[in-house]
PDB file of C-alpha atoms in Angstrom:
ATOM      1  CA  UNK A   1    -153.554 -34.887 -13.154  1.00  0.00           C
ATOM      2  CA  UNK A   2    -157.113 -35.422 -11.911  1.00  0.00           C
ATOM      3  CA  UNK A   3    -155.778 -36.712  -8.627  1.00  0.00           C
ATOM      4  CA  UNK A   4    -153.421 -33.760  -8.214  1.00  0.00           C
ATOM      5  CA  UNK A   5    -156.349 -31.384  -8.687  1.00  0.00           C
ATOM      6  CA  UNK A   6    -157.950 -32.851  -5.555  1.00  0.00           C
ATOM      7  CA  UNK A   7    -154.889 -32.188  -3.417  1.00  0.00           C
ATOM      8  CA  UNK A   8    -153.964 -28.733  -4.712  1.00  0.00           C
ATOM      9  CA  UNK A   9    -154.837 -25.950  -2.277  1.00  0.00           C
ATOM     10  CA  UNK A  10    -158.315 -24.481  -2.779  1.00  0.00           C
ATOM     11  CA  UNK A  11    -157.480 -20.900  -3.646  1.00  0.00           C
ATOM     12  CA  UNK A  12    -160.672 -19.897  -5.409  1.00  0.00           C
ATOM     13  CA  UNK A  13    -164.155 -19.657  -4.062  1.00  0.00           C
ATOM     14  CA  UNK A  14    -167.210 -21.200  -5.766  1.00  0.00           C
ATOM     15  CA  UNK A  15    -167.968 -17.906  -7.554  1.00  0.00           C
ATOM     16  CA  UNK A  16    -164.436 -17.711  -8.955  1.00  0.00           C
ATOM     17  CA  UNK A  17    -163.293 -15.037  -6.490  1.00  0.00           C
ATOM     18  CA  UNK A  18    -159.969 -15.451  -4.789  1.00  0.00           C
ATOM     19  CA  UNK A  19    -160.331 -17.178  -1.451  1.00  0.00           C
ATOM     20  CA  UNK A  20    -158.576 -15.652   1.553  1.00  0.00           C
ATOM     21  CA  UNK A  21    -156.041 -18.385   2.354  1.00  0.00           C
ATOM     22  CA  UNK A  22    -152.860 -17.398   4.103  1.00  0.00           C
ATOM     23  CA  UNK A  23    -149.413 -18.559   2.936  1.00  0.00           C
ATOM     24  CA  UNK A  24    -149.148 -20.627   6.128  1.00  0.00           C
ATOM     25  CA  UNK A  25    -152.361 -22.485   5.251  1.00  0.00           C
ATOM     26  CA  UNK A  26    -151.101 -23.034   1.714  1.00  0.00           C
ATOM     27  CA  UNK A  27    -147.802 -24.344   3.084  1.00  0.00           C
ATOM     28  CA  UNK A  28    -149.619 -26.683   5.456  1.00  0.00           C
ATOM     29  CA  UNK A  29    -151.840 -28.035   2.664  1.00  0.00           C
ATOM     30  CA  UNK A  30    -148.912 -28.651   0.313  1.00  0.00           C
ATOM     31  CA  UNK A  31    -146.847 -30.246   3.080  1.00  0.00           C
ATOM     32  CA  UNK A  32    -149.708 -32.621   3.822  1.00  0.00           C
ATOM     33  CA  UNK A  33    -149.912 -33.413   0.110  1.00  0.00           C
ATOM     34  CA  UNK A  34    -146.191 -34.186   0.043  1.00  0.00           C
ATOM     35  CA  UNK A  35    -146.365 -36.435   3.095  1.00  0.00           C
ATOM     36  CA  UNK A  36    -149.305 -38.365   1.673  1.00  0.00           C
ATOM     37  CA  UNK A  37    -147.269 -38.868  -1.485  1.00  0.00           C
ATOM     38  CA  UNK A  38    -144.324 -40.137   0.565  1.00  0.00           C
ATOM     39  CA  UNK A  39    -146.533 -42.710   2.275  1.00  0.00           C
ATOM     40  CA  UNK A  40    -148.360 -43.669  -0.921  1.00  0.00           C
ATOM     41  CA  UNK A  41    -145.102 -44.233  -2.820  1.00  0.00           C
ATOM     42  CA  UNK A  42    -143.712 -46.508  -0.118  1.00  0.00           C
ATOM     43  CA  UNK A  43    -140.808 -44.184   0.714  1.00  0.00           C
ATOM     44  CA  UNK A  44    -141.222 -44.840   4.441  1.00  0.00           C
ATOM     45  CA  UNK A  45    -140.721 -48.576   3.863  1.00  0.00           C
ATOM     46  CA  UNK A  46    -137.697 -47.937   1.643  1.00  0.00           C
ATOM     47  CA  UNK A  47    -136.237 -45.658   4.318  1.00  0.00           C
ATOM     48  CA  UNK A  48    -136.188 -48.697   6.629  1.00  0.00           C
ATOM     49  CA  UNK A  49    -134.845 -51.089   3.995  1.00  0.00           C
ATOM     50  CA  UNK A  50    -132.040 -48.873   2.685  1.00  0.00           C
ATOM     51  CA  UNK A  51    -129.748 -48.902   5.761  1.00  0.00           C
ATOM     52  CA  UNK A  52    -130.612 -52.519   6.530  1.00  0.00           C
ATOM     53  CA  UNK A  53    -129.561 -53.686   3.063  1.00  0.00           C
ATOM     54  CA  UNK A  54    -126.386 -51.624   3.232  1.00  0.00           C
ATOM     55  CA  UNK A  55    -125.481 -53.214   6.556  1.00  0.00           C
ATOM     56  CA  UNK A  56    -126.101 -56.686   5.124  1.00  0.00           C
ATOM     57  CA  UNK A  57    -124.034 -56.021   2.001  1.00  0.00           C
ATOM     58  CA  UNK A  58    -120.984 -54.560   3.743  1.00  0.00           C
ATOM     59  CA  UNK A  59    -120.979 -55.260   7.455  1.00  0.00           C
ATOM     60  CA  UNK A  60    -121.608 -59.002   7.399  1.00  0.00           C
ATOM     61  CA  UNK A  61    -118.989 -59.899   4.741  1.00  0.00           C
ATOM     62  CA  UNK A  62    -116.283 -57.474   5.921  1.00  0.00           C
ATOM     63  CA  UNK A  63    -116.580 -57.276   9.698  1.00  0.00           C
ATOM     64  CA  UNK A  64    -114.328 -60.235  10.537  1.00  0.00           C
ATOM     65  CA  UNK A  65    -111.638 -59.130   8.081  1.00  0.00           C
ATOM     66  CA  UNK A  66    -111.684 -55.497   9.223  1.00  0.00           C
ATOM     67  CA  UNK A  67    -111.845 -56.341  12.918  1.00  0.00           C
ATOM     68  CA  UNK A  68    -108.920 -58.766  12.635  1.00  0.00           C
ATOM     69  CA  UNK A  69    -106.633 -57.092  10.086  1.00  0.00           C
ATOM     70  CA  UNK A  70    -107.276 -53.446  10.949  1.00  0.00           C
ATOM     71  CA  UNK A  71    -107.822 -53.937  14.698  1.00  0.00           C
ATOM     72  CA  UNK A  72    -111.051 -51.920  14.682  1.00  0.00           C
ATOM     73  CA  UNK A  73    -114.683 -52.169  15.633  1.00  0.00           C
ATOM     74  CA  UNK A  74    -116.127 -52.207  12.120  1.00  0.00           C
ATOM     75  CA  UNK A  75    -119.653 -51.411  13.326  1.00  0.00           C
ATOM     76  CA  UNK A  76    -118.358 -48.152  14.827  1.00  0.00           C
ATOM     77  CA  UNK A  77    -116.373 -47.393  11.678  1.00  0.00           C
ATOM     78  CA  UNK A  78    -119.242 -48.135   9.284  1.00  0.00           C
ATOM     79  CA  UNK A  79    -121.859 -46.091  11.148  1.00  0.00           C
ATOM     80  CA  UNK A  80    -121.284 -42.743   9.325  1.00  0.00           C
ATOM     81  CA  UNK A  81    -121.578 -44.162   5.808  1.00  0.00           C
ATOM     82  CA  UNK A  82    -124.842 -45.919   6.697  1.00  0.00           C
ATOM     83  CA  UNK A  83    -126.162 -42.616   8.014  1.00  0.00           C
ATOM     84  CA  UNK A  84    -124.958 -40.823   4.885  1.00  0.00           C
ATOM     85  CA  UNK A  85    -126.483 -43.403   2.552  1.00  0.00           C
ATOM     86  CA  UNK A  86    -129.808 -42.960   4.359  1.00  0.00           C
ATOM     87  CA  UNK A  87    -129.494 -39.204   3.826  1.00  0.00           C
ATOM     88  CA  UNK A  88    -128.724 -39.834   0.148  1.00  0.00           C
ATOM     89  CA  UNK A  89    -131.935 -41.873  -0.088  1.00  0.00           C
ATOM     90  CA  UNK A  90    -133.846 -38.860   1.243  1.00  0.00           C
ATOM     91  CA  UNK A  91    -132.165 -36.661  -1.371  1.00  0.00           C
ATOM     92  CA  UNK A  92    -132.979 -39.067  -4.211  1.00  0.00           C
ATOM     93  CA  UNK A  93    -136.599 -39.215  -3.095  1.00  0.00           C
ATOM     94  CA  UNK A  94    -136.742 -35.408  -3.009  1.00  0.00           C
ATOM     95  CA  UNK A  95    -135.342 -35.191  -6.532  1.00  0.00           C
ATOM     96  CA  UNK A  96    -137.807 -37.707  -7.923  1.00  0.00           C
ATOM     97  CA  UNK A  97    -140.813 -36.053  -6.283  1.00  0.00           C
ATOM     98  CA  UNK A  98    -139.939 -32.616  -7.624  1.00  0.00           C
ATOM     99  CA  UNK A  99    -139.244 -34.016 -11.091  1.00  0.00           C
ATOM    100  CA  UNK A 100    -142.602 -35.827 -11.163  1.00  0.00           C
ATOM    101  CA  UNK A 101    -144.359 -32.624 -10.112  1.00  0.00           C
ATOM    102  CA  UNK A 102    -142.655 -30.872 -13.022  1.00  0.00           C
ATOM    103  CA  UNK A 103    -143.401 -33.549 -15.607  1.00  0.00           C
ATOM    104  CA  UNK A 104    -147.052 -33.849 -14.509  1.00  0.00           C
ATOM    105  CA  UNK A 105    -147.644 -30.094 -14.698  1.00  0.00           C
ATOM    106  CA  UNK A 106    -148.242 -29.628 -10.977  1.00  0.00           C
ATOM    107  CA  UNK A 107    -145.629 -26.878 -10.657  1.00  0.00           C
ATOM    108  CA  UNK A 108    -147.164 -25.050 -13.636  1.00  0.00           C
ATOM    109  CA  UNK A 109    -150.558 -25.120 -11.930  1.00  0.00           C
ATOM    110  CA  UNK A 110    -149.070 -23.747  -8.720  1.00  0.00           C
ATOM    111  CA  UNK A 111    -147.502 -20.838 -10.613  1.00  0.00           C
ATOM    112  CA  UNK A 112    -150.921 -19.955 -12.037  1.00  0.00           C
ATOM    113  CA  UNK A 113    -152.435 -19.738  -8.571  1.00  0.00           C
ATOM    114  CA  UNK A 114    -152.291 -16.742  -6.191  1.00  0.00           C
ATOM    115  CA  UNK A 115    -149.441 -18.320  -4.264  1.00  0.00           C
ATOM    116  CA  UNK A 116    -146.068 -16.961  -3.277  1.00  0.00           C
ATOM    117  CA  UNK A 117    -143.234 -18.754  -5.119  1.00  0.00           C
ATOM    118  CA  UNK A 118    -141.558 -19.745  -1.850  1.00  0.00           C
ATOM    119  CA  UNK A 119    -144.574 -21.702  -0.557  1.00  0.00           C
ATOM    120  CA  UNK A 120    -144.114 -24.871  -2.688  1.00  0.00           C
ATOM    121  CA  UNK A 121    -140.361 -24.830  -1.947  1.00  0.00           C
ATOM    122  CA  UNK A 122    -140.943 -24.568   1.802  1.00  0.00           C
ATOM    123  CA  UNK A 123    -143.576 -27.320   1.636  1.00  0.00           C
ATOM    124  CA  UNK A 124    -141.166 -29.640  -0.182  1.00  0.00           C
ATOM    125  CA  UNK A 125    -138.489 -28.782   2.385  1.00  0.00           C
ATOM    126  CA  UNK A 126    -140.829 -29.682   5.248  1.00  0.00           C
ATOM    127  CA  UNK A 127    -141.713 -32.970   3.557  1.00  0.00           C
ATOM    128  CA  UNK A 128    -138.027 -33.736   3.049  1.00  0.00           C
ATOM    129  CA  UNK A 129    -137.311 -32.892   6.694  1.00  0.00           C
ATOM    130  CA  UNK A 130    -139.899 -35.426   7.867  1.00  0.00           C
ATOM    131  CA  UNK A 131    -138.495 -38.145   5.593  1.00  0.00           C
ATOM    132  CA  UNK A 132    -134.984 -37.179   6.706  1.00  0.00           C
ATOM    133  CA  UNK A 133    -135.989 -37.707  10.343  1.00  0.00           C
ATOM    134  CA  UNK A 134    -137.416 -41.114   9.493  1.00  0.00           C
ATOM    135  CA  UNK A 135    -134.229 -42.018   7.610  1.00  0.00           C
ATOM    136  CA  UNK A 136    -132.024 -41.024  10.549  1.00  0.00           C
ATOM    137  CA  UNK A 137    -134.153 -43.138  12.888  1.00  0.00           C
ATOM    138  CA  UNK A 138    -133.904 -46.097  10.500  1.00  0.00           C
ATOM    139  CA  UNK A 139    -130.137 -45.696  10.170  1.00  0.00           C
ATOM    140  CA  UNK A 140    -129.830 -45.540  13.953  1.00  0.00           C
ATOM    141  CA  UNK A 141    -131.784 -48.771  14.381  1.00  0.00           C
ATOM    142  CA  UNK A 142    -129.721 -50.562  11.712  1.00  0.00           C
ATOM    143  CA  UNK A 143    -126.379 -49.474  13.185  1.00  0.00           C
ATOM    144  CA  UNK A 144    -127.426 -50.290  16.753  1.00  0.00           C
ATOM    145  CA  UNK A 145    -128.347 -53.797  15.619  1.00  0.00           C
ATOM    146  CA  UNK A 146    -124.918 -54.061  13.949  1.00  0.00           C
ATOM    147  CA  UNK A 147    -123.225 -53.197  17.227  1.00  0.00           C
ATOM    148  CA  UNK A 148    -122.598 -49.450  17.039  1.00  0.00           C
ATOM    149  CA  UNK A 149    -122.808 -47.610  20.334  1.00  0.00           C
ATOM    150  CA  UNK A 150    -122.606 -43.812  20.718  1.00  0.00           C
ATOM    151  CA  UNK A 151    -119.227 -42.984  22.200  1.00  0.00           C
ATOM    152  CA  UNK A 152    -119.155 -39.204  22.371  1.00  0.00           C
ATOM    153  CA  UNK A 153    -121.508 -38.667  25.274  1.00  0.00           C
ATOM    154  CA  UNK A 154    -124.527 -36.392  25.059  1.00  0.00           C
ATOM    155  CA  UNK A 155    -122.611 -33.559  23.380  1.00  0.00           C
ATOM    156  CA  UNK A 156    -120.975 -35.803  20.797  1.00  0.00           C
ATOM    157  CA  UNK A 157    -124.208 -37.601  19.981  1.00  0.00           C
ATOM    158  CA  UNK A 158    -126.095 -34.320  19.562  1.00  0.00           C
ATOM    159  CA  UNK A 159    -123.292 -33.064  17.315  1.00  0.00           C
ATOM    160  CA  UNK A 160    -123.436 -36.279  15.291  1.00  0.00           C
ATOM    161  CA  UNK A 161    -127.160 -35.965  14.622  1.00  0.00           C
ATOM    162  CA  UNK A 162    -126.996 -32.207  14.117  1.00  0.00           C
ATOM    163  CA  UNK A 163    -124.280 -32.559  11.496  1.00  0.00           C
ATOM    164  CA  UNK A 164    -126.176 -35.408   9.835  1.00  0.00           C
ATOM    165  CA  UNK A 165    -129.439 -33.461   9.748  1.00  0.00           C
ATOM    166  CA  UNK A 166    -127.755 -30.382   8.258  1.00  0.00           C
ATOM    167  CA  UNK A 167    -125.994 -32.455   5.583  1.00  0.00           C
ATOM    168  CA  UNK A 168    -129.260 -34.224   4.804  1.00  0.00           C
ATOM    169  CA  UNK A 169    -131.236 -30.989   4.403  1.00  0.00           C
ATOM    170  CA  UNK A 170    -128.569 -29.528   2.122  1.00  0.00           C
ATOM    171  CA  UNK A 171    -128.423 -32.680  -0.002  1.00  0.00           C
ATOM    172  CA  UNK A 172    -132.226 -32.755  -0.247  1.00  0.00           C
ATOM    173  CA  UNK A 173    -132.350 -29.095  -1.307  1.00  0.00           C
ATOM    174  CA  UNK A 174    -129.705 -29.663  -3.989  1.00  0.00           C
ATOM    175  CA  UNK A 175    -131.597 -32.743  -5.150  1.00  0.00           C
ATOM    176  CA  UNK A 176    -134.861 -30.797  -5.215  1.00  0.00           C
ATOM    177  CA  UNK A 177    -133.202 -28.249  -7.510  1.00  0.00           C
ATOM    178  CA  UNK A 178    -131.850 -31.015  -9.742  1.00  0.00           C
ATOM    179  CA  UNK A 179    -135.325 -32.515 -10.023  1.00  0.00           C
ATOM    180  CA  UNK A 180    -136.802 -29.151 -10.987  1.00  0.00           C
ATOM    181  CA  UNK A 181    -134.109 -28.447 -13.591  1.00  0.00           C
ATOM    182  CA  UNK A 182    -133.762 -31.934 -15.080  1.00  0.00           C
ATOM    183  CA  UNK A 183    -137.275 -31.870 -16.494  1.00  0.00           C
ATOM    184  CA  UNK A 184    -137.989 -35.613 -16.347  1.00  0.00           C
ATOM    185  CA  UNK A 185    -137.749 -38.420 -13.773  1.00  0.00           C
ATOM    186  CA  UNK A 186    -135.471 -40.402 -16.097  1.00  0.00           C
ATOM    187  CA  UNK A 187    -132.928 -37.586 -16.407  1.00  0.00           C
ATOM    188  CA  UNK A 188    -133.160 -36.943 -12.671  1.00  0.00           C
ATOM    189  CA  UNK A 189    -132.447 -40.588 -11.852  1.00  0.00           C
ATOM    190  CA  UNK A 190    -129.374 -40.612 -14.083  1.00  0.00           C
ATOM    191  CA  UNK A 191    -128.099 -37.302 -12.694  1.00  0.00           C
ATOM    192  CA  UNK A 192    -128.456 -38.427  -9.078  1.00  0.00           C
ATOM    193  CA  UNK A 193    -127.412 -42.061  -9.367  1.00  0.00           C
ATOM    194  CA  UNK A 194    -123.908 -42.190 -10.811  1.00  0.00           C
ATOM    195  CA  UNK A 195    -122.178 -39.403  -8.810  1.00  0.00           C
ATOM    196  CA  UNK A 196    -123.478 -40.677  -5.474  1.00  0.00           C
ATOM    197  CA  UNK A 197    -122.478 -44.249  -6.336  1.00  0.00           C
ATOM    198  CA  UNK A 198    -118.925 -43.233  -7.307  1.00  0.00           C
ATOM    199  CA  UNK A 199    -118.410 -40.924  -4.345  1.00  0.00           C
ATOM    200  CA  UNK A 200    -119.788 -43.512  -1.932  1.00  0.00           C
ATOM    201  CA  UNK A 201    -117.618 -46.383  -3.130  1.00  0.00           C
ATOM    202  CA  UNK A 202    -114.458 -44.269  -3.490  1.00  0.00           C
ATOM    203  CA  UNK A 203    -114.699 -42.883   0.027  1.00  0.00           C
ATOM    204  CA  UNK A 204    -113.260 -43.707   3.402  1.00  0.00           C
ATOM    205  CA  UNK A 205    -116.751 -44.575   4.572  1.00  0.00           C
ATOM    206  CA  UNK A 206    -116.297 -48.304   3.978  1.00  0.00           C
ATOM    207  CA  UNK A 207    -112.537 -48.804   4.346  1.00  0.00           C
ATOM    208  CA  UNK A 208    -109.720 -46.646   5.731  1.00  0.00           C
ATOM    209  CA  UNK A 209    -107.660 -44.491   3.399  1.00  0.00           C
ATOM    210  CA  UNK A 210    -104.622 -46.768   3.589  1.00  0.00           C
ATOM    211  CA  UNK A 211    -106.581 -49.618   1.969  1.00  0.00           C
ATOM    212  CA  UNK A 212    -106.825 -47.628  -1.292  1.00  0.00           C
ATOM    213  CA  UNK A 213    -104.087 -47.611  -3.950  1.00  0.00           C
ATOM    214  CA  UNK A 214    -101.696 -44.762  -3.249  1.00  0.00           C
ATOM    215  CA  UNK A 215    -102.516 -42.872  -6.459  1.00  0.00           C
ATOM    216  CA  UNK A 216    -106.204 -42.424  -5.548  1.00  0.00           C
ATOM    217  CA  UNK A 217    -105.790 -41.727  -1.835  1.00  0.00           C
ATOM    218  CA  UNK A 218    -105.863 -37.911  -2.162  1.00  0.00           C
ATOM    219  CA  UNK A 219    -109.245 -38.086  -3.900  1.00  0.00           C
ATOM    220  CA  UNK A 220    -110.618 -40.662  -1.455  1.00  0.00           C
ATOM    221  CA  UNK A 221    -109.435 -38.583   1.498  1.00  0.00           C
ATOM    222  CA  UNK A 222    -110.652 -35.154   0.396  1.00  0.00           C
ATOM    223  CA  UNK A 223    -113.938 -35.785  -1.407  1.00  0.00           C
ATOM    224  CA  UNK A 224    -117.124 -34.740   0.441  1.00  0.00           C
ATOM    225  CA  UNK A 225    -118.417 -38.170   1.491  1.00  0.00           C
ATOM    226  CA  UNK A 226    -115.101 -38.985   3.151  1.00  0.00           C
ATOM    227  CA  UNK A 227    -114.992 -35.615   4.891  1.00  0.00           C
ATOM    228  CA  UNK A 228    -118.583 -35.972   6.118  1.00  0.00           C
ATOM    229  CA  UNK A 229    -117.923 -39.528   7.342  1.00  0.00           C
ATOM    230  CA  UNK A 230    -114.752 -38.396   9.100  1.00  0.00           C
ATOM    231  CA  UNK A 231    -116.379 -35.495  10.940  1.00  0.00           C
ATOM    232  CA  UNK A 232    -119.267 -37.729  12.033  1.00  0.00           C
ATOM    233  CA  UNK A 233    -116.766 -40.263  13.422  1.00  0.00           C
ATOM    234  CA  UNK A 234    -115.000 -37.459  15.283  1.00  0.00           C
ATOM    235  CA  UNK A 235    -118.300 -36.323  16.794  1.00  0.00           C
ATOM    236  CA  UNK A 236    -119.145 -39.903  17.734  1.00  0.00           C
ATOM    237  CA  UNK A 237    -115.881 -40.608  19.544  1.00  0.00           C
ATOM    238  CA  UNK A 238    -115.702 -37.218  21.239  1.00  0.00           C
ATOM    239  CA  UNK A 239    -112.629 -35.904  19.378  1.00  0.00           C
ATOM    240  CA  UNK A 240    -114.377 -33.306  17.207  1.00  0.00           C
ATOM    241  CA  UNK A 241    -112.358 -30.118  16.718  1.00  0.00           C
ATOM    242  CA  UNK A 242    -112.495 -27.204  14.303  1.00  0.00           C
ATOM    243  CA  UNK A 243    -109.645 -28.852  12.382  1.00  0.00           C
ATOM    244  CA  UNK A 244    -111.913 -31.854  11.717  1.00  0.00           C
ATOM    245  CA  UNK A 245    -114.978 -29.718  11.069  1.00  0.00           C
ATOM    246  CA  UNK A 246    -113.581 -27.063   8.734  1.00  0.00           C
ATOM    247  CA  UNK A 247    -113.413 -29.149   5.478  1.00  0.00           C
ATOM    248  CA  UNK A 248    -116.966 -30.371   5.989  1.00  0.00           C
ATOM    249  CA  UNK A 249    -118.181 -26.823   6.630  1.00  0.00           C
ATOM    250  CA  UNK A 250    -116.591 -25.793   3.315  1.00  0.00           C
ATOM    251  CA  UNK A 251    -118.348 -28.637   1.493  1.00  0.00           C
ATOM    252  CA  UNK A 252    -121.669 -27.742   3.148  1.00  0.00           C
ATOM    253  CA  UNK A 253    -121.291 -24.116   2.076  1.00  0.00           C
ATOM    254  CA  UNK A 254    -120.611 -25.421  -1.423  1.00  0.00           C
ATOM    255  CA  UNK A 255    -123.819 -27.473  -1.319  1.00  0.00           C
ATOM    256  CA  UNK A 256    -125.783 -24.420  -0.188  1.00  0.00           C
ATOM    257  CA  UNK A 257    -124.352 -22.381  -3.074  1.00  0.00           C
ATOM    258  CA  UNK A 258    -125.195 -25.118  -5.591  1.00  0.00           C
ATOM    259  CA  UNK A 259    -128.749 -25.360  -4.224  1.00  0.00           C
ATOM    260  CA  UNK A 260    -129.195 -21.578  -4.506  1.00  0.00           C
ATOM    261  CA  UNK A 261    -127.904 -21.594  -8.087  1.00  0.00           C
ATOM    262  CA  UNK A 262    -130.191 -24.453  -9.155  1.00  0.00           C
ATOM    263  CA  UNK A 263    -133.281 -22.908  -7.578  1.00  0.00           C
ATOM    264  CA  UNK A 264    -132.351 -19.512  -9.024  1.00  0.00           C
ATOM    265  CA  UNK A 265    -132.052 -20.996 -12.512  1.00  0.00           C
ATOM    266  CA  UNK A 266    -135.437 -22.661 -12.126  1.00  0.00           C
ATOM    267  CA  UNK A 267    -137.163 -19.498 -10.928  1.00  0.00           C
ATOM    268  CA  UNK A 268    -135.553 -17.366 -13.627  1.00  0.00           C
ATOM    269  CA  UNK A 269    -136.500 -19.848 -16.324  1.00  0.00           C
ATOM    270  CA  UNK A 270    -140.126 -19.843 -15.212  1.00  0.00           C
ATOM    271  CA  UNK A 271    -140.270 -16.069 -14.915  1.00  0.00           C
ATOM    272  CA  UNK A 272    -139.775 -15.630 -18.667  1.00  0.00           C
TER     273      UNK A 272
END
């Protein structure tokens, strides 16, 4: 708490009068605070390790089997799920940071200051965007080392990263809302961990749909991780069409709605 007091924006003058600090200055101060926290907590290092460990755990043991039995370049096939897992790391980090701010009373202090309610949210979003960029760079390095090569030309590659960045920002915003609502880091960790683990493993990100038992194929094919992985593959190989994109757009709209609901619940609860 004492440390947080040193990084909170200085909104009062020495005589107790309100200092004239613009919302932009407040946003900049809080964004800097968030980025320092990211560095201090080692999240930059973990952003590099996350895709590397995923590549080691799945690519090395499965590449020969998948390349031989499925007649595919497994590095190309695995690329989207490594990107998505890096984005999920950004979301988990966002959730934990917002939950720690809640449990340590930082958000309560911000509400007592002459600060617009949107400023802390926008500062957390900016912090998440920076970590998201780092995660995408790390995922790119890991997949290039594996053997992935962009195959969609300039347009396809830009679409790939644009789709990934949008998914990552939406996931981080949903996670930020979960962290605010959950009330404790422990509850946040449990809420974030199990769904992402299940959806990741039961997706077509690691193996094609036909490798699943027939009874679970509809779920594996239509759940969001599979749809996101599929549309990223389509962008990467230059075959992206509206038919491929539409399901993912629906899931992204759903994420935006969930994020709005969570943040609305948090703001309404704190307005009482």
